[in-house]
Short mmCIF file of C-alpha atoms in Angstrom, two decimals:
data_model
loop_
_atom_site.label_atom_id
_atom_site.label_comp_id
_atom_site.label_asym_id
_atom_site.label_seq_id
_atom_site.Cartn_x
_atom_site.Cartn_y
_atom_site.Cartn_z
CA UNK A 1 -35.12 19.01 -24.12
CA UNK A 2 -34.10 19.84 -27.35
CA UNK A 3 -30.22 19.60 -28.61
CA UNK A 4 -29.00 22.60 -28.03
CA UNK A 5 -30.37 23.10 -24.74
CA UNK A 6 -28.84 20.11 -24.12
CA UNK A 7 -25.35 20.65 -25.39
CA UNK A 8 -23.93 22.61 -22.46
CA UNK A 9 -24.95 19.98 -20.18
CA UNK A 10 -23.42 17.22 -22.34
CA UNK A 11 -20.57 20.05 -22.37
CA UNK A 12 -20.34 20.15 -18.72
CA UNK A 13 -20.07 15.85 -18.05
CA UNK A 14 -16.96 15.92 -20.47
CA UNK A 15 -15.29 18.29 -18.52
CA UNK A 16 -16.06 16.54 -15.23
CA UNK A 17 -14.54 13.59 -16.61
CA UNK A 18 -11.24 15.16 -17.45
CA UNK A 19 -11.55 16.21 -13.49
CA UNK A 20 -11.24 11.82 -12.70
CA UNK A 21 -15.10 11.60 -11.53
CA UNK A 22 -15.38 8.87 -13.57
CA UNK A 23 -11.29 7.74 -13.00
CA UNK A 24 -10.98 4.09 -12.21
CA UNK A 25 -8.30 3.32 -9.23
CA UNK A 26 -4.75 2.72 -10.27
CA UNK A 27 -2.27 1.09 -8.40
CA UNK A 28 0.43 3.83 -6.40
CA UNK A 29 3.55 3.26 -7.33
CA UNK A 30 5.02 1.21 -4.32
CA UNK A 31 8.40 -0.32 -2.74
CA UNK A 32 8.46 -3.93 -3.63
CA UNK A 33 12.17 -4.22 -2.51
CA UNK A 34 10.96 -6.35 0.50
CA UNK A 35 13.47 -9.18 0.22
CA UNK A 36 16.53 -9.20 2.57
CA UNK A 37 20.02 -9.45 1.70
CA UNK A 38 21.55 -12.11 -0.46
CA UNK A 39 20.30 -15.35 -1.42
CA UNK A 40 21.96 -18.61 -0.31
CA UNK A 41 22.17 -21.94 -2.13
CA UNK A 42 18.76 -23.22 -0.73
CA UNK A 43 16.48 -20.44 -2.44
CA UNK A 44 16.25 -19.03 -5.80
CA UNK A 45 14.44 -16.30 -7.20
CA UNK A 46 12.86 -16.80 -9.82
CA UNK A 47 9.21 -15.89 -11.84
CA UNK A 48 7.63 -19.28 -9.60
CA UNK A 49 7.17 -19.03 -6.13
CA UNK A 50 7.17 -21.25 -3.47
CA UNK A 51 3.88 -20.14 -2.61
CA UNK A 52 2.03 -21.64 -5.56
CA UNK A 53 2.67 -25.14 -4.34
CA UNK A 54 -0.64 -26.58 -3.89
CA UNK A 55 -0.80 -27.77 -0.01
CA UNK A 56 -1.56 -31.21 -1.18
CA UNK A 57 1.68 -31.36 -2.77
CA UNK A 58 3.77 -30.11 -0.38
CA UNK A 59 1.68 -31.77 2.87
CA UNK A 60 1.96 -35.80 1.52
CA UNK A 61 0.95 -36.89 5.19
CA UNK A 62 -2.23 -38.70 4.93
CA UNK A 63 -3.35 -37.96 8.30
CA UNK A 64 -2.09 -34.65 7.92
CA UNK A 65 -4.00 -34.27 4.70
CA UNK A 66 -7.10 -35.39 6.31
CA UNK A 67 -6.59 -32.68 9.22
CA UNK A 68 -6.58 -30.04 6.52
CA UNK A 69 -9.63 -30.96 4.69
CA UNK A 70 -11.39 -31.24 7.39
CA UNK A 71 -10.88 -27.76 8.61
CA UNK A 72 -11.26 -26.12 5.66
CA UNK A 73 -14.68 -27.85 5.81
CA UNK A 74 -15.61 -27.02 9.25
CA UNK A 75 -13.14 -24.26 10.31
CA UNK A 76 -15.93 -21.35 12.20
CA UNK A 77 -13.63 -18.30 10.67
CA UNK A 78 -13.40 -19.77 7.51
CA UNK A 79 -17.35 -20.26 6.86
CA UNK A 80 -17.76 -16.96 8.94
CA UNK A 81 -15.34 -15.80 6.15
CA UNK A 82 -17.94 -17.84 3.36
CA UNK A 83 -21.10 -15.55 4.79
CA UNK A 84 -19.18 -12.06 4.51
CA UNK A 85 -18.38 -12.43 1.24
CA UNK A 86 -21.86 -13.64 0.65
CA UNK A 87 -22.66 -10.03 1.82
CA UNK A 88 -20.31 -8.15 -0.19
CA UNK A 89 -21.57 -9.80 -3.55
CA UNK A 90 -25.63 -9.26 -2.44
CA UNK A 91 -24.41 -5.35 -2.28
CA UNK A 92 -22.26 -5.44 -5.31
CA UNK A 93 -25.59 -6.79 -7.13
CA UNK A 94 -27.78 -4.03 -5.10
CA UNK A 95 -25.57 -1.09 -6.39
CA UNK A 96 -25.60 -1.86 -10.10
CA UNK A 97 -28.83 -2.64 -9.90
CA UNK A 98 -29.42 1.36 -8.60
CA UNK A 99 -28.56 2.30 -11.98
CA UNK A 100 -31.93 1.24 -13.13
CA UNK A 101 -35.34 2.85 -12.28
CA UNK A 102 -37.56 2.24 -9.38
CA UNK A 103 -41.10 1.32 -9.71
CA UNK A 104 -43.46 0.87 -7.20
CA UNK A 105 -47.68 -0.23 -7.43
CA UNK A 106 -49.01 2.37 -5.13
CA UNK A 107 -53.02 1.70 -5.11
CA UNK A 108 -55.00 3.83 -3.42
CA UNK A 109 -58.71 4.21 -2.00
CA UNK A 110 -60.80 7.30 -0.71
CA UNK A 111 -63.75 8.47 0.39
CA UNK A 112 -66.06 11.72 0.61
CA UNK A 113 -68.81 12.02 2.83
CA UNK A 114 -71.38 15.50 2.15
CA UNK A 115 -74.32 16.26 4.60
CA UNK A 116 -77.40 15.26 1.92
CA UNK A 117 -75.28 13.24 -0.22
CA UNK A 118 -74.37 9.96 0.27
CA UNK A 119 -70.45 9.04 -0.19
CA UNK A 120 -68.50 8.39 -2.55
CA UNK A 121 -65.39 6.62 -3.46
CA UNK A 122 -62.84 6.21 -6.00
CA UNK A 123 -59.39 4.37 -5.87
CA UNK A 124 -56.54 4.37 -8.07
CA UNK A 125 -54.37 2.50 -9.17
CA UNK A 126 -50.29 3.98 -10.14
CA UNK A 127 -47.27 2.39 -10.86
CA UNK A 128 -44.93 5.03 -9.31
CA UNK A 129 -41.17 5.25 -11.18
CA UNK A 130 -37.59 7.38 -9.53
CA UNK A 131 -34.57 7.43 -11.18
CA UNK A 132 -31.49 8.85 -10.39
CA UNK A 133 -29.38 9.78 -13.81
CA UNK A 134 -25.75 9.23 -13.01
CA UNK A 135 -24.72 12.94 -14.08
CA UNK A 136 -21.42 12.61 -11.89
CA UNK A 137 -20.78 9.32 -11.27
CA UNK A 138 -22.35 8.89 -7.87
CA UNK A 139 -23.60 5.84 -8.63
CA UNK A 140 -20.73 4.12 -11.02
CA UNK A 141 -18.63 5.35 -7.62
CA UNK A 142 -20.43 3.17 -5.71
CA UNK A 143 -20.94 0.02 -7.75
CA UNK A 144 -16.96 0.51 -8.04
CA UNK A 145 -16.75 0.35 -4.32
CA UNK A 146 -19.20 -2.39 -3.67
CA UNK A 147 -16.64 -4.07 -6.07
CA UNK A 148 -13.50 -3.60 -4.17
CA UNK A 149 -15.13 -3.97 -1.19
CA UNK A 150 -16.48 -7.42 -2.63
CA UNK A 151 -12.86 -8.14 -3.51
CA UNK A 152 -11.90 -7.47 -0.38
CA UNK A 153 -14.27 -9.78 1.56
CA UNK A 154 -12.59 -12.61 -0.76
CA UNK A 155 -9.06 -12.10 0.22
CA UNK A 156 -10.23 -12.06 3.97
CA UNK A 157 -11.56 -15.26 2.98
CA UNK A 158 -8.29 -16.50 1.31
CA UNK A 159 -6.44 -14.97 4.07
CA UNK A 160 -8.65 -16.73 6.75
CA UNK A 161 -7.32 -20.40 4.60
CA UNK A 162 -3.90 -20.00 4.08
CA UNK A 163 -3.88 -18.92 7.85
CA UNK A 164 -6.03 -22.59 8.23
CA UNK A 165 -3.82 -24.74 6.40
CA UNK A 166 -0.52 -23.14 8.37
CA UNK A 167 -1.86 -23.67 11.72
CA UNK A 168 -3.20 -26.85 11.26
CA UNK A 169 0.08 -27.61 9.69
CA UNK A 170 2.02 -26.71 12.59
CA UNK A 171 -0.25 -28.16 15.38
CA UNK A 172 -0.05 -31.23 13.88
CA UNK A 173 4.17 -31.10 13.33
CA UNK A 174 3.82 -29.82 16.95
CA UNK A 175 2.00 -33.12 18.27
CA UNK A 176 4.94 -34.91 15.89
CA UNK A 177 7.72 -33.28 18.02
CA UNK A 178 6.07 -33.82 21.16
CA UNK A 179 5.25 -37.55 20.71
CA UNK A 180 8.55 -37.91 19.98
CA UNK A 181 9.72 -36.21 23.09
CA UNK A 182 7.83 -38.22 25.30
CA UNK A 183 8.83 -41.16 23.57
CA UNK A 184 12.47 -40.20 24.17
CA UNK A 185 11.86 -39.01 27.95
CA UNK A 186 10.22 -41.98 28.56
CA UNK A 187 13.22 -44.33 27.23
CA UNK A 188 15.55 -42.08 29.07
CA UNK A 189 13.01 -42.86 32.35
CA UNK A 190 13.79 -46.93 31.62
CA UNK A 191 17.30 -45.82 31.26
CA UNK A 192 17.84 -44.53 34.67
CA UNK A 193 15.20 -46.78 36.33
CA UNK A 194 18.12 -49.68 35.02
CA UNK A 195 21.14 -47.62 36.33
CA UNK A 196 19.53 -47.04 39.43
CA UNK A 197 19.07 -51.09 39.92
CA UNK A 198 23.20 -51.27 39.13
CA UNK A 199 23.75 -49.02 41.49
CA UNK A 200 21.47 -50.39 44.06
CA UNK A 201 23.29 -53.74 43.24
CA UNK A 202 26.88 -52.39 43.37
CA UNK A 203 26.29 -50.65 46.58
CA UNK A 204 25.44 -53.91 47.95
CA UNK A 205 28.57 -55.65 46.88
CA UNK A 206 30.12 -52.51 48.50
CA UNK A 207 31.44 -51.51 45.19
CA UNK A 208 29.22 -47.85 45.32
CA UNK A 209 28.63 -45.55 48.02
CA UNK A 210 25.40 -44.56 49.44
CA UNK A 211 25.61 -40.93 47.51
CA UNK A 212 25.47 -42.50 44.47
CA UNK A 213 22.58 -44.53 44.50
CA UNK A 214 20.88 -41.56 45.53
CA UNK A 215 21.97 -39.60 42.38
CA UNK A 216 20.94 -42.48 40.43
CA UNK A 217 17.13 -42.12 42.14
CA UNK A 218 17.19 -38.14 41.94
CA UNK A 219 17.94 -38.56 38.16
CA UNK A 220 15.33 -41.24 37.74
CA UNK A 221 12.53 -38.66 39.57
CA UNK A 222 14.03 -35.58 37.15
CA UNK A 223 12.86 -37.68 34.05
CA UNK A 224 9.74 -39.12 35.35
CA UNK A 225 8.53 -35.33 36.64
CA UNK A 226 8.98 -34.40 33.09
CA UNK A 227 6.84 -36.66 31.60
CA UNK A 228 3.34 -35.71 33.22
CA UNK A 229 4.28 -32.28 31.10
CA UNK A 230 4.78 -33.62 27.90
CA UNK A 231 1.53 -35.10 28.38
CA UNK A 232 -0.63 -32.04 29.29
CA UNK A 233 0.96 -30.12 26.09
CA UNK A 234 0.17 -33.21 23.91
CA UNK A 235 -3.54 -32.61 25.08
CA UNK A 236 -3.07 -29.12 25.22
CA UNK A 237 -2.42 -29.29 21.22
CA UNK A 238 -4.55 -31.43 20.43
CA UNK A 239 -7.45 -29.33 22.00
CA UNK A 240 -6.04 -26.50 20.09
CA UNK A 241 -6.57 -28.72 16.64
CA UNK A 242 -10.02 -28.99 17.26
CA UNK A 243 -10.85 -25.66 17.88
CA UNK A 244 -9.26 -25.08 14.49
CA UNK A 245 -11.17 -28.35 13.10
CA UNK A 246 -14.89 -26.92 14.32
CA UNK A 247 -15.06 -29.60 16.47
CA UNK A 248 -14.90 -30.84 20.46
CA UNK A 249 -11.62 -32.19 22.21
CA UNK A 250 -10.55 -35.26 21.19
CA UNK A 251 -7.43 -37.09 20.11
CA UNK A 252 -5.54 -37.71 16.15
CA UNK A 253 -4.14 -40.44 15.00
CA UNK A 254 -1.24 -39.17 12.93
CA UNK A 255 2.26 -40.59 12.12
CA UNK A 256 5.74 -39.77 12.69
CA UNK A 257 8.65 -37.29 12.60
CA UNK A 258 10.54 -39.22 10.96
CA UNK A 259 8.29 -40.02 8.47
CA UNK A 260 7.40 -36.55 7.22
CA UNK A 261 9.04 -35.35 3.96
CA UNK A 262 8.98 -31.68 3.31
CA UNK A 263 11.55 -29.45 0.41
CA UNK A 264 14.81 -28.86 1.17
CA UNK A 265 14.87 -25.95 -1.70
CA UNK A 266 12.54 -23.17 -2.08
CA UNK A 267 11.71 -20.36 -5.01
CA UNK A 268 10.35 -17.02 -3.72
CA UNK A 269 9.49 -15.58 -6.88
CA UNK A 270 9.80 -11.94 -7.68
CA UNK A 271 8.66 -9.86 -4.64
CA UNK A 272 6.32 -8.02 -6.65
CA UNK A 273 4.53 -11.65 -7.01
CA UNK A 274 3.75 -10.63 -3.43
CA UNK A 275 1.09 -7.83 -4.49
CA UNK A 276 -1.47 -10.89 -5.64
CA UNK A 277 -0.08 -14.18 -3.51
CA UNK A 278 -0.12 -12.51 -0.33
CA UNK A 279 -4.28 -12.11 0.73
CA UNK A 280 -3.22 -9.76 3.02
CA UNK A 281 -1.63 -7.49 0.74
CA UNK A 282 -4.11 -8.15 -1.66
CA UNK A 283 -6.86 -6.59 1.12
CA UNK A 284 -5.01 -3.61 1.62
CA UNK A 285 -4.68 -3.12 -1.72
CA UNK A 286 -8.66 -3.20 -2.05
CA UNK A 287 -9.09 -1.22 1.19
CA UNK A 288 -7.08 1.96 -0.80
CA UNK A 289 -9.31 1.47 -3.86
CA UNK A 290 -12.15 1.33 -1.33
CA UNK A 291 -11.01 5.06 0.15
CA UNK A 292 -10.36 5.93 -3.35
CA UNK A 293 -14.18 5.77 -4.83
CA UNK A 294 -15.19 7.09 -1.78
CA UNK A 295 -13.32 10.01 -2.32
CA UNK A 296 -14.71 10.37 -5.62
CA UNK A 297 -18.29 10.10 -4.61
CA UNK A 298 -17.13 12.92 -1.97
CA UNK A 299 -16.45 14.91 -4.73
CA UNK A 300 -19.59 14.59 -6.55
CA UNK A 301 -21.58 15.47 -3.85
CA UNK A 302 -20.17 19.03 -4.81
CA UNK A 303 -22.33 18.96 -8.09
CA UNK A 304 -26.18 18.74 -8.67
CA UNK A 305 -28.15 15.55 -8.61
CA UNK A 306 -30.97 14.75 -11.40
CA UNK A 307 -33.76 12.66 -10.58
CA UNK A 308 -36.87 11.88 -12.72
CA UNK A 309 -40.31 10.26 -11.30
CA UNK A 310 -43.26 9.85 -12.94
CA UNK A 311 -46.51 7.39 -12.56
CA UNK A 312 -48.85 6.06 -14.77
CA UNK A 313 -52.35 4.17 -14.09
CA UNK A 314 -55.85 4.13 -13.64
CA UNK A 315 -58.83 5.64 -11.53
CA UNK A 316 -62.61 5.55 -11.28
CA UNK A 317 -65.33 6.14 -8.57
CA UNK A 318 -65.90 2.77 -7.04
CA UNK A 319 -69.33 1.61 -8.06
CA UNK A 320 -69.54 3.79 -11.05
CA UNK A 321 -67.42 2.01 -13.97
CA UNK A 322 -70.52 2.57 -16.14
CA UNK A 323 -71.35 5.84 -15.45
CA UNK A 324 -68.13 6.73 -14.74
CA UNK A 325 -65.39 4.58 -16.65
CA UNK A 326 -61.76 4.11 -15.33
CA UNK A 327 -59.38 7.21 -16.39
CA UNK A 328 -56.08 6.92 -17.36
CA UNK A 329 -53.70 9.12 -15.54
CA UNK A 330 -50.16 9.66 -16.29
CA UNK A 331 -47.44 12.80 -14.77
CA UNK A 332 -43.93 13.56 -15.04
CA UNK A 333 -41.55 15.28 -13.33
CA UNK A 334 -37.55 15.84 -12.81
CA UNK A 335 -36.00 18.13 -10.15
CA UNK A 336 -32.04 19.18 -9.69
CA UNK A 337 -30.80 19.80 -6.62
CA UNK A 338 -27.40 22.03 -6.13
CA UNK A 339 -25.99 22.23 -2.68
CA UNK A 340 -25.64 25.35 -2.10
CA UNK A 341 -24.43 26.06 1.59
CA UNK A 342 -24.00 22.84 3.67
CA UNK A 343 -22.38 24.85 6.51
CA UNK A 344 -19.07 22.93 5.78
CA UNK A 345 -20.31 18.94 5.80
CA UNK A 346 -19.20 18.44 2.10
CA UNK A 347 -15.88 19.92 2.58
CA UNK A 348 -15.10 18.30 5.68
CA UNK A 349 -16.21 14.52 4.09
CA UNK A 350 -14.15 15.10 1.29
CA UNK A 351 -10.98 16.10 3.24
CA UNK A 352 -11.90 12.87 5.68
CA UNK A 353 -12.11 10.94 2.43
CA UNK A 354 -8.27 12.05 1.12
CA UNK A 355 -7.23 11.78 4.54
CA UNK A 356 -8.49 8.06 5.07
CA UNK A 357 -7.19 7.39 1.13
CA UNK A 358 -3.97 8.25 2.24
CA UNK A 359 -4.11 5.93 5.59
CA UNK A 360 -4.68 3.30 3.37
CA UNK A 361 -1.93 3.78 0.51
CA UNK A 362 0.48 4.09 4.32
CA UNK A 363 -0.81 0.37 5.27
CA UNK A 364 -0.84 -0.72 1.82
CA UNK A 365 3.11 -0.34 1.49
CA UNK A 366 3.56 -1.48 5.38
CA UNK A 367 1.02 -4.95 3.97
CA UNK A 368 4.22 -5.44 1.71
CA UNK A 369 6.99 -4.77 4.33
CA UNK A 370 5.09 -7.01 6.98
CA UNK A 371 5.51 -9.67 4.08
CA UNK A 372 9.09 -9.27 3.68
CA UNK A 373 9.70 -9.42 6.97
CA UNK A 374 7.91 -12.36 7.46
CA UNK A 375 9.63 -13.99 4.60
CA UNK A 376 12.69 -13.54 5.85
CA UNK A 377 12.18 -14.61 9.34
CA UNK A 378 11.02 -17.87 7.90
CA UNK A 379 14.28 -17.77 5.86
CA UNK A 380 16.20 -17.13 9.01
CA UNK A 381 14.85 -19.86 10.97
CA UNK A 382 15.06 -22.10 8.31
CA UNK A 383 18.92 -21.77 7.95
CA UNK A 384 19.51 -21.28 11.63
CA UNK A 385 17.79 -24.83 12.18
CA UNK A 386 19.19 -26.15 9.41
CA UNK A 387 23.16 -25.35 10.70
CA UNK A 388 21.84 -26.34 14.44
CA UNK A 389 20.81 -29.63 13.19
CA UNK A 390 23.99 -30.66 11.34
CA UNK A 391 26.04 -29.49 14.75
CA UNK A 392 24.43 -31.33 16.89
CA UNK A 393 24.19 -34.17 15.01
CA UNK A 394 27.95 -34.29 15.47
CA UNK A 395 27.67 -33.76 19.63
CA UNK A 396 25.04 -36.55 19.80
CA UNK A 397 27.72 -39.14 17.57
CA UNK A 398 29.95 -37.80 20.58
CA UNK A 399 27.73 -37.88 23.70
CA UNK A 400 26.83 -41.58 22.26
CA UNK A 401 30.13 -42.50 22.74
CA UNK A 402 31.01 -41.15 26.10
CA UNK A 403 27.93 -42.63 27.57
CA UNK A 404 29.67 -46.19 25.92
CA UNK A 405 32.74 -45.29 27.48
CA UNK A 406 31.88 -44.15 30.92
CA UNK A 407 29.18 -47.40 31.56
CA UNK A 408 32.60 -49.42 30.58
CA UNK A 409 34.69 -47.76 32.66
CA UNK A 410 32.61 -48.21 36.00
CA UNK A 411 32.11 -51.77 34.94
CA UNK A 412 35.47 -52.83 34.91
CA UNK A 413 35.73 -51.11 38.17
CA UNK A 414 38.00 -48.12 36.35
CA UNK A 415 35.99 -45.47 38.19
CA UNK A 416 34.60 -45.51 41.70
CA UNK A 417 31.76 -43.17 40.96
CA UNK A 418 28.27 -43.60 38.24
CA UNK A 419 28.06 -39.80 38.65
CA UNK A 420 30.19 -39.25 35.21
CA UNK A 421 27.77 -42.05 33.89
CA UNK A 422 24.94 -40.41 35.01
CA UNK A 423 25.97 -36.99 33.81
CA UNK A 424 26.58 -38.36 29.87
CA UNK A 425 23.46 -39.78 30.16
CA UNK A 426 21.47 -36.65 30.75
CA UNK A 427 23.94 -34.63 28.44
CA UNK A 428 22.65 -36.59 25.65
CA UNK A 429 19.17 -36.90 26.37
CA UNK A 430 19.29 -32.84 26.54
CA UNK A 431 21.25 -33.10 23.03
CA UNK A 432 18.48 -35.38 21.45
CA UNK A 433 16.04 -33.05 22.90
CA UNK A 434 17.77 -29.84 21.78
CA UNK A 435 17.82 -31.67 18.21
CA UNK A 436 14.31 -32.46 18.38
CA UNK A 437 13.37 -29.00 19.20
CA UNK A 438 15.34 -27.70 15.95
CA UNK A 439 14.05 -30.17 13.67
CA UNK A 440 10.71 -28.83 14.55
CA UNK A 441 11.59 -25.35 14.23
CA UNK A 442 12.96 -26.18 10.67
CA UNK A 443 9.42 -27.62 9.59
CA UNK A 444 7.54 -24.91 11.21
CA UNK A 445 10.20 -22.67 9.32
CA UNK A 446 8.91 -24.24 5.99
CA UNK A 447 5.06 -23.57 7.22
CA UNK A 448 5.82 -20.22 7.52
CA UNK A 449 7.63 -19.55 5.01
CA UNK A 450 4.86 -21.41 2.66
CA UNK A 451 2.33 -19.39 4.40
CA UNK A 452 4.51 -15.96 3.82
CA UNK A 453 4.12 -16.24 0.19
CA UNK A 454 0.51 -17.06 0.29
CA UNK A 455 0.53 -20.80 0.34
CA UNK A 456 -3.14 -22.33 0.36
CA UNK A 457 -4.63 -19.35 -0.42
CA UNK A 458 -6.47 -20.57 -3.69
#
């Protein structure tokens, strides 16, 4: 083809390009305002977010520590996550490779048999070549896709972590908070297993009715019941653990409440920090840029494809090489094909294509909302915990007390009755329980939160 037969043609690509075949996907302009209201004096915002805290550095538990390394190792999602984007990379290495030719050794052997001559045979052996010339950017569209769909696969798989970390994290705070319930429960149990011997002791020196003792052992059989519960939720957890850990049913050793040591003060960053901390943002982001290239390779199907094949080689009459020595053979050939009447398939796929592109800019900018709104739950039950905590801090100091007073009171024969003993007693077990209950929702806050911003993702 000589230049100026090939000038329109070169002609024709430019203005194709102007037309975004060749475009590469840009980011729609979206709402980052995802951040509620105003900011107390616990958080900051700032260009560092809370979410970059490495989980080793903000889970110092060594058991705790252990729990999360081994589930990152073992975790089923998380090496099911591994394999897929395995996958994604093999096809992301398949389509650039389709910008190259194909070749192919295609030998072949015949025979011909004529009444009064005996047969003969020749073979041959080709090397067969195709190649598709990217006039239109069918196949740059598709390595581009096989890209974001590659990218993709790898925020599942950071997703499918910082979702590990978080609920390993709170499983194991959970088994914290209910240790320490049963622990309390069961001092509470020795507690009214001892008043029910002073009342069994007063109502023999006629000092207590009947009634009471009987209070005494209906309070004592209200604790105990409890206890079998705390129990079957201990194992209950614990099971749960090692389904996240890969592993069978078993029990952890792991330490304390009171021992864990978590940030009382937390940075969220700027919320457009959430467009590459959050995984899940970060795979709807790559799912539009997905329906983008496939829009574009929509569109090219419009224009004509160019393909060029060709084989070289060798043949000869088997048996002959003297007579008749090997021949080398050699052909050429390109064809273009221009759809010309598809009965409506190329229109309707590219109309599914912008319709599906536009789908995924929708979930894209819902991706960010879900993140605000999960930041600021986190937020909310941080605070809320926080306040709870202080409050009843104040009630137990007070229940403390009246459980002093009331035992002295019936002691030095003030009061007839254990009932307003009783009832302090199980006011502030409830209180110590309620407390519990809220210091555990204030770590599980501070999972959350850390998980809301994309903690553990890297």
């Amino acid at each position: 083809m000589t230049l100026k037969h090939s000038l329109p043609l070169f002609v024709l690509t430019l203005s194709l390009t102007s037309c975004g075949l060749y475009s590469s996907y840009q980011r729609p302009t979206v709402d980052t305002s995802v951040y509620r209201g105003e900011l107390s004096d616990t958080l900051q915002r700032d260009t560092t977010s809370f979410g970059r805290t490495p989980w080793r550095t903000l889970f110092t538990d060594a058991p705790l520590q252990a729990l999360i390394e081994k589930a990152l190792a073992q975790n089923v999602d998380l090496l099911t996550a591994h394999l897929s984007t395995q996958q994604a990379e093999a096809q992301l290495r398949a389509a650039r490779l389709s910008f190259f030719p194909s070749l192919m050794l295609t030998p072949s052997l015949s025979g011909n048999k004529t009444e009064g001559t005996p047969a003969a045979y020749s073979y041959s052996l080709p090397v067969q070549a195709s190649w598709q010339v990217d006039l239109f950017g069918s196949l740059l569209n598709a390595s581009r896709l096989a890209q974001s769909q590659l990218l993709r696969a790898e925020g599942y798989q950071q997703l499918v972590r910082s979702r590990v970390i978080s609920n390993v994290a709170n499983s194991y705070y959970t088994l914290l908070m209910l240790d320490r319930q049963l622990q309390l429960t069961r001092s509470a149990a020795t507690l009214a297993a001892h008043t029910l011997e002073v009342m069994q002791a007063q109502k023999d020196f006629g000092r207590a009715m009947e009634s009471s003792v009987q209070s005494a052992r209906a309070n004592l059989h209200q604790v105990e019941a409890s206890i079998p519960e705390i129990e079957r939720q201990i194992t209950t957890t614990e099971n749960a653990l090692a389904l996240l850990l890969g592993e069978s049913p078993r029990s952890y050793v792991r330490s304390t409440l009171e021992a864990q040591q978590l940030p009382t003060t937390f940075a969220l960053g700027i919320p457009a920090q959430l467009l590459s901390a959050r995984p899940d943002v970060r795979m709807a982001e790559q799912q539009l840029a997905v329906c983008y290239y496939q829009k574009l390779g929509a569109r090219a199907t419009f224009y004509p494809a160019l393909t060029i094949t060709g084989s070289t080689g060798w043949t000869s009459s088997l048996g002959q090489a003297v007579t008749s020595p090997m021949k080398f053979i050699a052909s050429a050939l390109s064809s273009l094909a221009q759809p010309i009447f598809s009965r409506g398939k190329l229109v309707a796929g590219l109309r599914v294509s912008e319709a599906e592109e536009e789908k995924a800019r929708l979930a894209f900018q819902q991706s960010l909302y879900n993140a605000g709104s999960e930041v600021s739950n986190a937020l909310a039950l941080y605070e809320a915990s926080e306040a709870k905590i202080k409050s009843e801090s104040l009630q137990i100091e007070s229940l403390e007390k009246n459980v002093s007073i009331t035992e002295t009171l019936f002691k030095t024969g003030k009061t007839s009755s254990y009932l307003e003993v009783i009832t302090a007693q199980q006011s502030l077990l409830q209180a110590q329980l309620a407390q519990l209950r809220d210091r555990f929702g204030k770590m599980q806050a501070i999972v959350n939160l850390y998980n809301a911003l994309g903690g553990g993702a890297e």
